[in-house]
Short mmCIF file of C-alpha atoms in Angstrom, two decimals:
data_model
loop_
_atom_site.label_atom_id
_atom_site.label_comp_id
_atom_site.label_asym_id
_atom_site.label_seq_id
_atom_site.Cartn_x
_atom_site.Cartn_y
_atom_site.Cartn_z
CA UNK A 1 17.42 1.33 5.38
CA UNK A 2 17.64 0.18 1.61
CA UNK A 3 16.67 -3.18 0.97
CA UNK A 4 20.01 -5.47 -0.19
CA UNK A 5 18.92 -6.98 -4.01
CA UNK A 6 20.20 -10.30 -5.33
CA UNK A 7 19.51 -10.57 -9.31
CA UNK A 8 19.38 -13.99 -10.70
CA UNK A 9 19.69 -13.35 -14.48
CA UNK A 10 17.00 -15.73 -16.55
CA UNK A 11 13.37 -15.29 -17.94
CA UNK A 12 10.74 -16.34 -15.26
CA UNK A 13 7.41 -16.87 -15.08
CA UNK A 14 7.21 -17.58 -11.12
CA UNK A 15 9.05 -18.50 -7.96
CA UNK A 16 9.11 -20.06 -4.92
CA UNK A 17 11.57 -20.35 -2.06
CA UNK A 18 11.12 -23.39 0.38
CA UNK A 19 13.70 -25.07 3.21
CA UNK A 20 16.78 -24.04 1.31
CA UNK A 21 15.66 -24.74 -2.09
CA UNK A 22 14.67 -21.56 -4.93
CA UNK A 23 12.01 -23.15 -7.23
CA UNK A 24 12.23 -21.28 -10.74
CA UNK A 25 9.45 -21.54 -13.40
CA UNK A 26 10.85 -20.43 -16.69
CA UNK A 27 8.70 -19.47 -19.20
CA UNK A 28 9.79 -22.19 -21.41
CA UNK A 29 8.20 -24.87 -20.08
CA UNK A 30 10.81 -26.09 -17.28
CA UNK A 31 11.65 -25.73 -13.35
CA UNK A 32 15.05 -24.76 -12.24
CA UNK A 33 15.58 -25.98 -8.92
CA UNK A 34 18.67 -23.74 -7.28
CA UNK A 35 20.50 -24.73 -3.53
CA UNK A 36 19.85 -21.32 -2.07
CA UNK A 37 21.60 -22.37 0.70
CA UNK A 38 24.75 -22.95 -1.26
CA UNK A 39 24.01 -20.10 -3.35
CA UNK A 40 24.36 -17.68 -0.48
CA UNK A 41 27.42 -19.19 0.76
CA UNK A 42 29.60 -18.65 -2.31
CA UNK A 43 28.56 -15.24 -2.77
CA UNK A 44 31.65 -12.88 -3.03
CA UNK A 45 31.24 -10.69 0.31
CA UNK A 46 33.63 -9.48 2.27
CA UNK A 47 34.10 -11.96 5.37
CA UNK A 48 32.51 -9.36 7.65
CA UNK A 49 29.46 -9.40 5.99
CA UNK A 50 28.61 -12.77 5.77
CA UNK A 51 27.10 -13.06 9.55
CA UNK A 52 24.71 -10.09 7.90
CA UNK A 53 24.46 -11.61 4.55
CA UNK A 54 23.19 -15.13 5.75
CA UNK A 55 20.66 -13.24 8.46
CA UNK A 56 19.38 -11.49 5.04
CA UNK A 57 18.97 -14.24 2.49
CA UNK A 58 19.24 -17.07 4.43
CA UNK A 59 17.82 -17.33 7.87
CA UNK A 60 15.83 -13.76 8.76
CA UNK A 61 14.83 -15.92 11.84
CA UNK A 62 17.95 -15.27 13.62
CA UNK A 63 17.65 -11.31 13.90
CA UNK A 64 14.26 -11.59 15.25
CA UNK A 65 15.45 -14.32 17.92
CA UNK A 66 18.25 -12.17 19.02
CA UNK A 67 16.11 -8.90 18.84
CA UNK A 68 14.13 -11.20 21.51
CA UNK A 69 16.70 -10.80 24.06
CA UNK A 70 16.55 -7.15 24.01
CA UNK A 71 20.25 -7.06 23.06
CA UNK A 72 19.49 -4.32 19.96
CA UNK A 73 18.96 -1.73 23.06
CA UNK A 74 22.83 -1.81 22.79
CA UNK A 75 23.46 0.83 20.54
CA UNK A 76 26.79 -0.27 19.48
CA UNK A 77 25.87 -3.41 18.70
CA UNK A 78 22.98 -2.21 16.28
CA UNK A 79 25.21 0.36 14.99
CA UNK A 80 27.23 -2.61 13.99
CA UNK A 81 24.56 -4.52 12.42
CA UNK A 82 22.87 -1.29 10.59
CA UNK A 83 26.12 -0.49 8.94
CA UNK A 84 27.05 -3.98 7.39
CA UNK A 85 23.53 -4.18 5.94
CA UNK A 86 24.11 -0.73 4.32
CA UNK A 87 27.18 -2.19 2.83
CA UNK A 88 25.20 -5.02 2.05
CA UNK A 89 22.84 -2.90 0.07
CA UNK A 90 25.53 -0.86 -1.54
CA UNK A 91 27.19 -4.30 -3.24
CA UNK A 92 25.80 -5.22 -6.05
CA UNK A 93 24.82 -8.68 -6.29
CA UNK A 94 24.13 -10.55 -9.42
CA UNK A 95 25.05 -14.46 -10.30
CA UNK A 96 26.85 -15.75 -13.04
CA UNK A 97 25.76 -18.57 -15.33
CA UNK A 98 28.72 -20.73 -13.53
CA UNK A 99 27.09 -19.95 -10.44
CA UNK A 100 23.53 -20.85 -11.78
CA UNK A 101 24.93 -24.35 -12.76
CA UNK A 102 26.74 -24.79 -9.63
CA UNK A 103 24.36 -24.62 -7.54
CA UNK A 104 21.15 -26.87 -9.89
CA UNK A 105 19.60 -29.28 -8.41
CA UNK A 106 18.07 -30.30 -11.49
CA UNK A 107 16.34 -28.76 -14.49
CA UNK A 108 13.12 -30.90 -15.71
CA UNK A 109 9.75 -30.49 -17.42
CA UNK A 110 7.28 -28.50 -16.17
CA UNK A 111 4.14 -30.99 -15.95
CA UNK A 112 2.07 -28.37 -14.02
CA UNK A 113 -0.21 -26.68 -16.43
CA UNK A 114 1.32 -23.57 -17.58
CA UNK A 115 1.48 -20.85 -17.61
CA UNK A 116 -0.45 -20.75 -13.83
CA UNK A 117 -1.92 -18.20 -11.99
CA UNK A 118 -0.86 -19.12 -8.88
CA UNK A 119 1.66 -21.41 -6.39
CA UNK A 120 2.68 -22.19 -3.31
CA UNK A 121 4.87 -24.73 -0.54
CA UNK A 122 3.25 -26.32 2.22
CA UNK A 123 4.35 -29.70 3.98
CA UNK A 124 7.06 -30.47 1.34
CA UNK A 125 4.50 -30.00 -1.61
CA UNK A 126 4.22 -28.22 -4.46
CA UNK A 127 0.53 -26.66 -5.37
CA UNK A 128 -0.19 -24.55 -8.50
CA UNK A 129 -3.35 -23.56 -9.26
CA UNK A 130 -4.66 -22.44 -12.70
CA UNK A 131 -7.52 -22.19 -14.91
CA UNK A 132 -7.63 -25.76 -15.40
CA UNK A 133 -7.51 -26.71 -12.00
CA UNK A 134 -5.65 -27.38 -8.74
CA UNK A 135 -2.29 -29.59 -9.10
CA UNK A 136 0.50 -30.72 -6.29
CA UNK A 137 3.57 -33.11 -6.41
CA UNK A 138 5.78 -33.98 -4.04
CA UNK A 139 9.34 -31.85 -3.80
CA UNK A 140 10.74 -33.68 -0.80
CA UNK A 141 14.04 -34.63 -2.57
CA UNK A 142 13.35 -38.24 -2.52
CA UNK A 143 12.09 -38.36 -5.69
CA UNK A 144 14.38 -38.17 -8.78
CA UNK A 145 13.72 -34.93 -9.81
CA UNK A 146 13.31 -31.92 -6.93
CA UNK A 147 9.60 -31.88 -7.79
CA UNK A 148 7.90 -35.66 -8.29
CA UNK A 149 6.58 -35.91 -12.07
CA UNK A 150 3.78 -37.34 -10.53
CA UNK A 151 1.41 -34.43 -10.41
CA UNK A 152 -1.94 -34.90 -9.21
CA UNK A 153 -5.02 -33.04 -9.85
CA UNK A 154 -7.32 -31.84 -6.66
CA UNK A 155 -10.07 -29.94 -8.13
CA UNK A 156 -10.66 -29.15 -11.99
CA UNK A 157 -12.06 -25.66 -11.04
CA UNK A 158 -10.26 -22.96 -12.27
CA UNK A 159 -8.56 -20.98 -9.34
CA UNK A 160 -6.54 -17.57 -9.51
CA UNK A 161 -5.20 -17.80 -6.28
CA UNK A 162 -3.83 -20.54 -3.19
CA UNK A 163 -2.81 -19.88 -0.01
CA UNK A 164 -2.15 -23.16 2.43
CA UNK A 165 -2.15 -23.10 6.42
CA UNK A 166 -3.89 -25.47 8.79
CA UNK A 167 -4.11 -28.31 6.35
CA UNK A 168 -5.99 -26.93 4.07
CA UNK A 169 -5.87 -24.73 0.98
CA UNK A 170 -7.83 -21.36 0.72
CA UNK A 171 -8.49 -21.18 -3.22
CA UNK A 172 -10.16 -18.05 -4.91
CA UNK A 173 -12.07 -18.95 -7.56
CA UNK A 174 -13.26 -15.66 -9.38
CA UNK A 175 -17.06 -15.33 -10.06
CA UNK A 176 -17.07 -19.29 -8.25
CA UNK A 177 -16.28 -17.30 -4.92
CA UNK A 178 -14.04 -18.36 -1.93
CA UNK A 179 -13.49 -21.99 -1.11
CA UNK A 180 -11.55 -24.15 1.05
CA UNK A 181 -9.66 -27.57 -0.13
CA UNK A 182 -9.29 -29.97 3.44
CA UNK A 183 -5.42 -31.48 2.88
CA UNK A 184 -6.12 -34.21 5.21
CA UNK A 185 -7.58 -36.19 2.56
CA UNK A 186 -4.57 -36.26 0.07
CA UNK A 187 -1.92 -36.65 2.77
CA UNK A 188 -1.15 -33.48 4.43
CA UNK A 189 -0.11 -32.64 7.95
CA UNK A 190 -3.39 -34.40 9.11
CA UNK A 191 -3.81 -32.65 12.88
CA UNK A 192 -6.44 -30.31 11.74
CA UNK A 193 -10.36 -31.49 11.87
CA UNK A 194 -13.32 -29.78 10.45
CA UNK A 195 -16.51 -29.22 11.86
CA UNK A 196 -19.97 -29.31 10.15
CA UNK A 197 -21.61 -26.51 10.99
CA UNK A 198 -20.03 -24.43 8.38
CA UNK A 199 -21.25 -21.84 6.10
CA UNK A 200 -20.92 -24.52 3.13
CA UNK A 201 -24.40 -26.27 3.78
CA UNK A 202 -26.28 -23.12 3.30
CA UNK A 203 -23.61 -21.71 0.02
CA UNK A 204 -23.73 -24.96 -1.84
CA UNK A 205 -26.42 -28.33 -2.09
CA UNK A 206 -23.22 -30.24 -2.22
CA UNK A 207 -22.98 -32.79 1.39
CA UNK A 208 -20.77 -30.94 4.23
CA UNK A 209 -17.68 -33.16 3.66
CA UNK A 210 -17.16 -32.59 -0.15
CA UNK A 211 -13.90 -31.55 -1.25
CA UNK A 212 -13.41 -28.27 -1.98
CA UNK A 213 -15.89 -26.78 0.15
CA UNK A 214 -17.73 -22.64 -0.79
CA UNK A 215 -17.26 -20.23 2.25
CA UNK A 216 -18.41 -17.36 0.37
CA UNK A 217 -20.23 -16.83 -2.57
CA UNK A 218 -19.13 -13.50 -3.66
CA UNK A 219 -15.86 -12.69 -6.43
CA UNK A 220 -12.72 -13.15 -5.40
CA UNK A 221 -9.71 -12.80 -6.67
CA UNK A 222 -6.99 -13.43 -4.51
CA UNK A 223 -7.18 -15.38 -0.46
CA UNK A 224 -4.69 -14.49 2.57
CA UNK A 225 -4.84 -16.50 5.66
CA UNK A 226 -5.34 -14.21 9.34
CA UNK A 227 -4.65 -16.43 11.49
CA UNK A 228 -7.06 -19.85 11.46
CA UNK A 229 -9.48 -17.08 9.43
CA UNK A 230 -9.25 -16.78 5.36
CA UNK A 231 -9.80 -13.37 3.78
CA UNK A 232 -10.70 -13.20 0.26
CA UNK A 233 -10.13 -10.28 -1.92
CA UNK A 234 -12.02 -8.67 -5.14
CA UNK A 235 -10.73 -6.31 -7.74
CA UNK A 236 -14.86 -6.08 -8.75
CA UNK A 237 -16.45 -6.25 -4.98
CA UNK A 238 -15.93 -5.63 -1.49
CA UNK A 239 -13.74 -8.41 0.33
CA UNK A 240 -14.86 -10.55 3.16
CA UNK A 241 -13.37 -12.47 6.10
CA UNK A 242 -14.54 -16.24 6.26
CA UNK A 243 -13.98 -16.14 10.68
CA UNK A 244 -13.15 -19.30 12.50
CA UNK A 245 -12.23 -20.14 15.81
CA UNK A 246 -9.68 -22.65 16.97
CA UNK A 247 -10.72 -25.55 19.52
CA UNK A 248 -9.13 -28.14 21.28
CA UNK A 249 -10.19 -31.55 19.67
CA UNK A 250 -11.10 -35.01 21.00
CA UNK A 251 -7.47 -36.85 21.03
CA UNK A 252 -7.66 -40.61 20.34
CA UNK A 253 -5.48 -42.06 23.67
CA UNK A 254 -4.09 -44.67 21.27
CA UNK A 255 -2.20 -42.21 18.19
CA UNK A 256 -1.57 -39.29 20.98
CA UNK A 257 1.40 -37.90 21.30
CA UNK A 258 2.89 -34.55 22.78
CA UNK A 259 3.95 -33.62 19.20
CA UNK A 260 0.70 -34.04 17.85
CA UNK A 261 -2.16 -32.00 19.43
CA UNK A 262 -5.83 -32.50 18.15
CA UNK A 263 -7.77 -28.89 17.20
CA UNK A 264 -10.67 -28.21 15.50
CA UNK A 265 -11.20 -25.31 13.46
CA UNK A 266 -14.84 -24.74 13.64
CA UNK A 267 -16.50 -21.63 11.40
CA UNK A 268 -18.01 -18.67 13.05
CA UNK A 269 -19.60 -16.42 10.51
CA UNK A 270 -18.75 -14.18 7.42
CA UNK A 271 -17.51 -10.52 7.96
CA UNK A 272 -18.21 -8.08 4.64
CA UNK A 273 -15.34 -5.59 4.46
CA UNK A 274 -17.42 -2.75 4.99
CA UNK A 275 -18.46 -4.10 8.94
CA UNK A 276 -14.21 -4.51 9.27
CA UNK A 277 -13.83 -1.11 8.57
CA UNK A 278 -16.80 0.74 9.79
CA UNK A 279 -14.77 3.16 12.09
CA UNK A 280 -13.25 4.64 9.44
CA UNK A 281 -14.39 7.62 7.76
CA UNK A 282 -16.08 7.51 3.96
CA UNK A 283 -15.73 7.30 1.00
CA UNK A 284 -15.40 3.64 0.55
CA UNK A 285 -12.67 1.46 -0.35
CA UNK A 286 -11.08 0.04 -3.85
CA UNK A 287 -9.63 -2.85 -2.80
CA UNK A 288 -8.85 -4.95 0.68
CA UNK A 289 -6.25 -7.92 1.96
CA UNK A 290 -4.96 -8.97 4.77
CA UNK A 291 -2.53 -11.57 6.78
CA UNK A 292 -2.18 -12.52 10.16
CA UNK A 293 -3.01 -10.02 11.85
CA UNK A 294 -3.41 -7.19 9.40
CA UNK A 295 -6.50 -6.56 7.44
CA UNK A 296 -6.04 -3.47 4.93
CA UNK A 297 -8.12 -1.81 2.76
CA UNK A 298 -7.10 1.29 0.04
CA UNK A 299 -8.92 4.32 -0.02
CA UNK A 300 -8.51 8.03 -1.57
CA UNK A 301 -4.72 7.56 -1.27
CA UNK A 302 -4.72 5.89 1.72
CA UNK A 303 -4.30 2.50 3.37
CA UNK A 304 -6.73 1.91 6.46
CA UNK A 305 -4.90 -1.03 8.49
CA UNK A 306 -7.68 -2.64 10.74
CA UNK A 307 -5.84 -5.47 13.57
CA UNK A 308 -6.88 -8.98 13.40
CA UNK A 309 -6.53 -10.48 17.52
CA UNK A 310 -9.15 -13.32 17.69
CA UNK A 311 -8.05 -13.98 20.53
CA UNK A 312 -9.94 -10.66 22.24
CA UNK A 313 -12.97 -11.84 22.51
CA UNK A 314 -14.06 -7.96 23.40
CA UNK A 315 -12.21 -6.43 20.49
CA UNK A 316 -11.32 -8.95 17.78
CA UNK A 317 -10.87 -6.69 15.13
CA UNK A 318 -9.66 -2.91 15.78
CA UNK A 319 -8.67 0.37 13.90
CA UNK A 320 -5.01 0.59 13.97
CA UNK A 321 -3.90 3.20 11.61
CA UNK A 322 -3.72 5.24 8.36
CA UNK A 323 -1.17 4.70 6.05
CA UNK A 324 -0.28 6.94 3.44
CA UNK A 325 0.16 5.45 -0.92
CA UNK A 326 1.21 9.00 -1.77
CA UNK A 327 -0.69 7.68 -5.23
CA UNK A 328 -4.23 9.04 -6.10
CA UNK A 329 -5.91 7.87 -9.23
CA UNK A 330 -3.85 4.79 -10.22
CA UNK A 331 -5.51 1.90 -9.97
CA UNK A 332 -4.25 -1.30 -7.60
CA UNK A 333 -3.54 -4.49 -9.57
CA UNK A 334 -2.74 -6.67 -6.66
CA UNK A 335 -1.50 -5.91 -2.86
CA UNK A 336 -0.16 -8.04 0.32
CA UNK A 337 1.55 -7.70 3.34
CA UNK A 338 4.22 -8.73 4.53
CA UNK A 339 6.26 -9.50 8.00
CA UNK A 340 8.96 -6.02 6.94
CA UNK A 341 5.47 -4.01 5.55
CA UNK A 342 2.63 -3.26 2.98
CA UNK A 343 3.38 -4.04 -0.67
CA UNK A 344 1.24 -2.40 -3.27
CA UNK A 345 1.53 -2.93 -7.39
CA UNK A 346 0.00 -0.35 -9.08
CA UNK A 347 -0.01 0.46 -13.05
CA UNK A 348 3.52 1.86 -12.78
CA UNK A 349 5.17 0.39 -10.19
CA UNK A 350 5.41 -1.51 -6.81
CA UNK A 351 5.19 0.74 -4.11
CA UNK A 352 6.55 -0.86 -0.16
CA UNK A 353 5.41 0.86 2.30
CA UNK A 354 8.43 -0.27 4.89
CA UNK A 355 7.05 -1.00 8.40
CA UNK A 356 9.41 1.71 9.97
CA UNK A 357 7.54 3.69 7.58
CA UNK A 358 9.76 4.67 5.02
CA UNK A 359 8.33 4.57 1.57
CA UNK A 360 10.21 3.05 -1.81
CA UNK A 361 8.76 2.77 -5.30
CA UNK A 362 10.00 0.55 -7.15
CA UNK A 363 9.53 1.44 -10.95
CA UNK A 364 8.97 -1.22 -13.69
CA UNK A 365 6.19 -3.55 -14.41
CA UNK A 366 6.89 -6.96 -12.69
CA UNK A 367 5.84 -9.77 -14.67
CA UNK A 368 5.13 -11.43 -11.06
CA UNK A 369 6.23 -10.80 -7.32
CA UNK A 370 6.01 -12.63 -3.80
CA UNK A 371 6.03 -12.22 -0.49
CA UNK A 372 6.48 -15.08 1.98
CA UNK A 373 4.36 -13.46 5.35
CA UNK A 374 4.05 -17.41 6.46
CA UNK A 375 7.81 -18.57 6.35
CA UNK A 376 10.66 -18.67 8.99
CA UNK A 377 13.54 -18.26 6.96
CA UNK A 378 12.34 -16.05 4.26
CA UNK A 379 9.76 -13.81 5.50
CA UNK A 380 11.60 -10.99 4.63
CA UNK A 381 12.19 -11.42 1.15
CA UNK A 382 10.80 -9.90 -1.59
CA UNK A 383 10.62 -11.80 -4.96
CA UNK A 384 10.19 -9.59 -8.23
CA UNK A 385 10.33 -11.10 -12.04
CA UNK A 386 11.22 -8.94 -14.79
CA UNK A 387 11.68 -10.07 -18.23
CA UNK A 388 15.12 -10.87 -18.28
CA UNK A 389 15.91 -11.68 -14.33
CA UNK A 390 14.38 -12.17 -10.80
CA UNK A 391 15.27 -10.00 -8.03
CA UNK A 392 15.34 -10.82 -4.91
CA UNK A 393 15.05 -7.91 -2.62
CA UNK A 394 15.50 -8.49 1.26
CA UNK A 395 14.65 -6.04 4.16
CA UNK A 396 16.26 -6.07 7.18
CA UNK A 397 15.34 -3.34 9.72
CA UNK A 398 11.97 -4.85 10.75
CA UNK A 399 13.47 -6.78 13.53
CA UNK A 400 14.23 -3.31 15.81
CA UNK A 401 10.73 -2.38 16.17
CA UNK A 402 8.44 -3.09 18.43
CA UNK A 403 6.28 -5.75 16.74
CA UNK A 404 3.31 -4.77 19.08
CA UNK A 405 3.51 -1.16 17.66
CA UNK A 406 3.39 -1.20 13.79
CA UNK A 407 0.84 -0.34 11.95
CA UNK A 408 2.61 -1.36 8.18
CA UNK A 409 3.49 -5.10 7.93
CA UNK A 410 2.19 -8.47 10.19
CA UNK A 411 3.42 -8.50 13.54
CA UNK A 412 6.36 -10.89 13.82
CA UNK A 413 5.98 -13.84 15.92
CA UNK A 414 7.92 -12.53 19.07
CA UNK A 415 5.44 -9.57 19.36
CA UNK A 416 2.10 -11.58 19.14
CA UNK A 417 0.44 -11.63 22.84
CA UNK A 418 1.09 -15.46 23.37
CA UNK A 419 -0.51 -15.37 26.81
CA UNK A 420 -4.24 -15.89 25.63
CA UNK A 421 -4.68 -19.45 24.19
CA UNK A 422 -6.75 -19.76 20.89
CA UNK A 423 -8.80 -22.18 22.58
CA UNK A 424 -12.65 -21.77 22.21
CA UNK A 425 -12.06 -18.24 20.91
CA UNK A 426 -15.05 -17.09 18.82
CA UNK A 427 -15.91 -13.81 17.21
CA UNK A 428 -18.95 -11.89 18.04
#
């Protein structure tokens, strides 16, 4: 099934899509704050498709909750469903200037450092990393502007990449290696605790609680979060997953309450890439990432898929699969995956390697693209720049498979065996 595309006409530098709001970095020096939500609903579709369009653009949570029931083993019904996407796809979709306007929030000064290398949303905050640093504001609309002008500064190392989960920021830091950033400290989520006995006291002389904190010391280049685990990726070395296990915390009787569930996420060791894949056959691999429950690593053409289930404590990490790139001999610039599949940018294009396992190619070179693997609404979105427009490109067959079954693409959260707690789990 063809993707359905949205083009949002403008010149771009990055984006971000967060609880109805589309965060646009120009590459002027502002932010363009767009309600999606509003956006979708004025698009000119036929009245039939709007069920279809707002499942695509809007909420991809609702397929996947249906698809839950088991009502998609009625034919006619996803006969239905399959066709008005394919009309979907067929309509081209691009917004006016009118529409652009309509639909600001607010246009203001960038006062992150730009141009970055990196952002993300977590907890109703902003965080862009860059080569002078780590940075977050506030973009909770109560603040004048969508995102606060008061931008603070975490770390003054320069970072290529940010990922955020379990209060805390995963931050790859080039030659510096793979570190960690506890949230807890600056006002995040604060449910998450951190243990001691880390890898951090024997990577760095700094004291166990400083802020960031080393997990490895190796290149790295970009970060994904499996799970409670961080994997950090090299263009120049092997990768490496940074392993924790979850625990159940020490609650304090007094702040308890059913919403708010003490854990501990408490280090196990460091896993080189080569020990993740060693039941594959040579030669080795270029490049490896991963998510969830995916680790992936490219080789001769290939992508071996390797699944992440800490919670086996007999199997935590298995072969799954080959995958074919159908590319030999251009090298990867950067790669993720994704809830609908595997996306790969090479020299020449972006290549999505659909988890039904269709392939598309995607020719141009993006000035910058996104996945959202960790959202609810959005996770099956993909978010190119080009130099004159952003394209939003959104899949929607993902939700018929069998989420225990794929081998491209995370499993979505229906299909994850939710019967073994994460409780004392640790990888041996």
């Amino acid at each position: 099934m063809s993707p359905l595309k949205l083009t949002i006409p403008g010149h771009y530098w990055d984006t971000q899509i967060y609880q109805g709001r589309l965060y646009l970095f120009d590459r002027e020096g502002g932010i363009l704050t767009l309600d999606w939500d509003r956006l979708i609903e004025v698009l000119p579709v036929d009245n039939a498709l709007k069920l279809a369009l707002v499942c695509a653009l809007k909420r991809s949570d609702y397929l996947y909750r249906v698809a839950a029931t088991g009502i998609f083993h009625d034919e006619e019904f996803k006969t239905i469903m399959n066709s008005r996407f394919a009309a979907l796809a067929e309509t081209p979709l691009v917004l006016e200037e009118e529409q652009i306007k309509e639909a600001s929030l607010g246009q203001q000064e960038n006062r992150f450092p730009f141009p970055h290398a990196d952002s993300t949303v977590y907890y109703r905050r902003l965080y862009v990393s860059a080569q002078s640093g780590v940075f977050s504001a506030n973009c909770n609309g109560q603040t004048k502007y969508p995102i606060s002008t008061r931008v603070e500064r975490l770390w003054d190392g320069p970072v290529l990449a940010l990922g955020a989960s379990y209060n805390s920021l995963s931050l790859a830091a080039g030659e510096a290696g793979l570190w960690e950033y506890d949230l807890s400290s600056t006002g995040g989520a604060g449910l998450w605790e951190y243990d001691t006995n880390s890898p951090f006291t024997r990577l760095s002389e700094s004291a166990p609680e400083a802020n960031p904190r080393p997990l490895a010391e190796q290149h790295c280049s970009e970060c994904q979060w499996a799970f409670h685990s961080v994997y950090g990726s090299s263009l120049t070395g092997p990768g490496v997953l940074a392993a924790y296990y979850r625990t159940r915390g020490e609650s304090d009787e007094e702040s308890y309450t059913p919403r708010k569930k003490s854990y501990r996420r408490e280090f196990d060791r460091l896993i080189p890439e080569k020990e993740i894949f060693s039941d594959f056959e040579e030669p080795a691999g270029v490049y490896s990432w991963a998510a969830q429950d995916k680790i992936c690593q490219a080789a001769n053409g290939s992508i071996r898929v390797a699944k992440y289930q800490p919670w086996d404590q007999e199997e935590p990490i298995k072969r799954l699969g080959l995958l074919s790139l159908e590319r030999h001999g251009e090298a990867i610039v950067s790669a993720k995956v994704a809830l609908f599949g595997t996306v790969v940018e090479l020299d020449s294009s972006l290549v999505v390697i659909s988890s039904d396992g269709e392939i598309l190619s995607i020719a141009g070179e993006p000035v910058s693209w996104r996945v959202f693997p960790r959202s609810r609404h959005y996770e099956n979105h993909l978010h190119i720049i080009y130099d004159d427009r952003l394209e939003v490109l959104s899949f929607n067959h993902d939700y018929l498979l069998d989420q225990r079954e794929k081998v491209s693409g995370i499993s979505g959260w229906f299909g994850r065996n939710n019967k073994k707690s994460f409780d004392s789990l640790r990888l041996h």
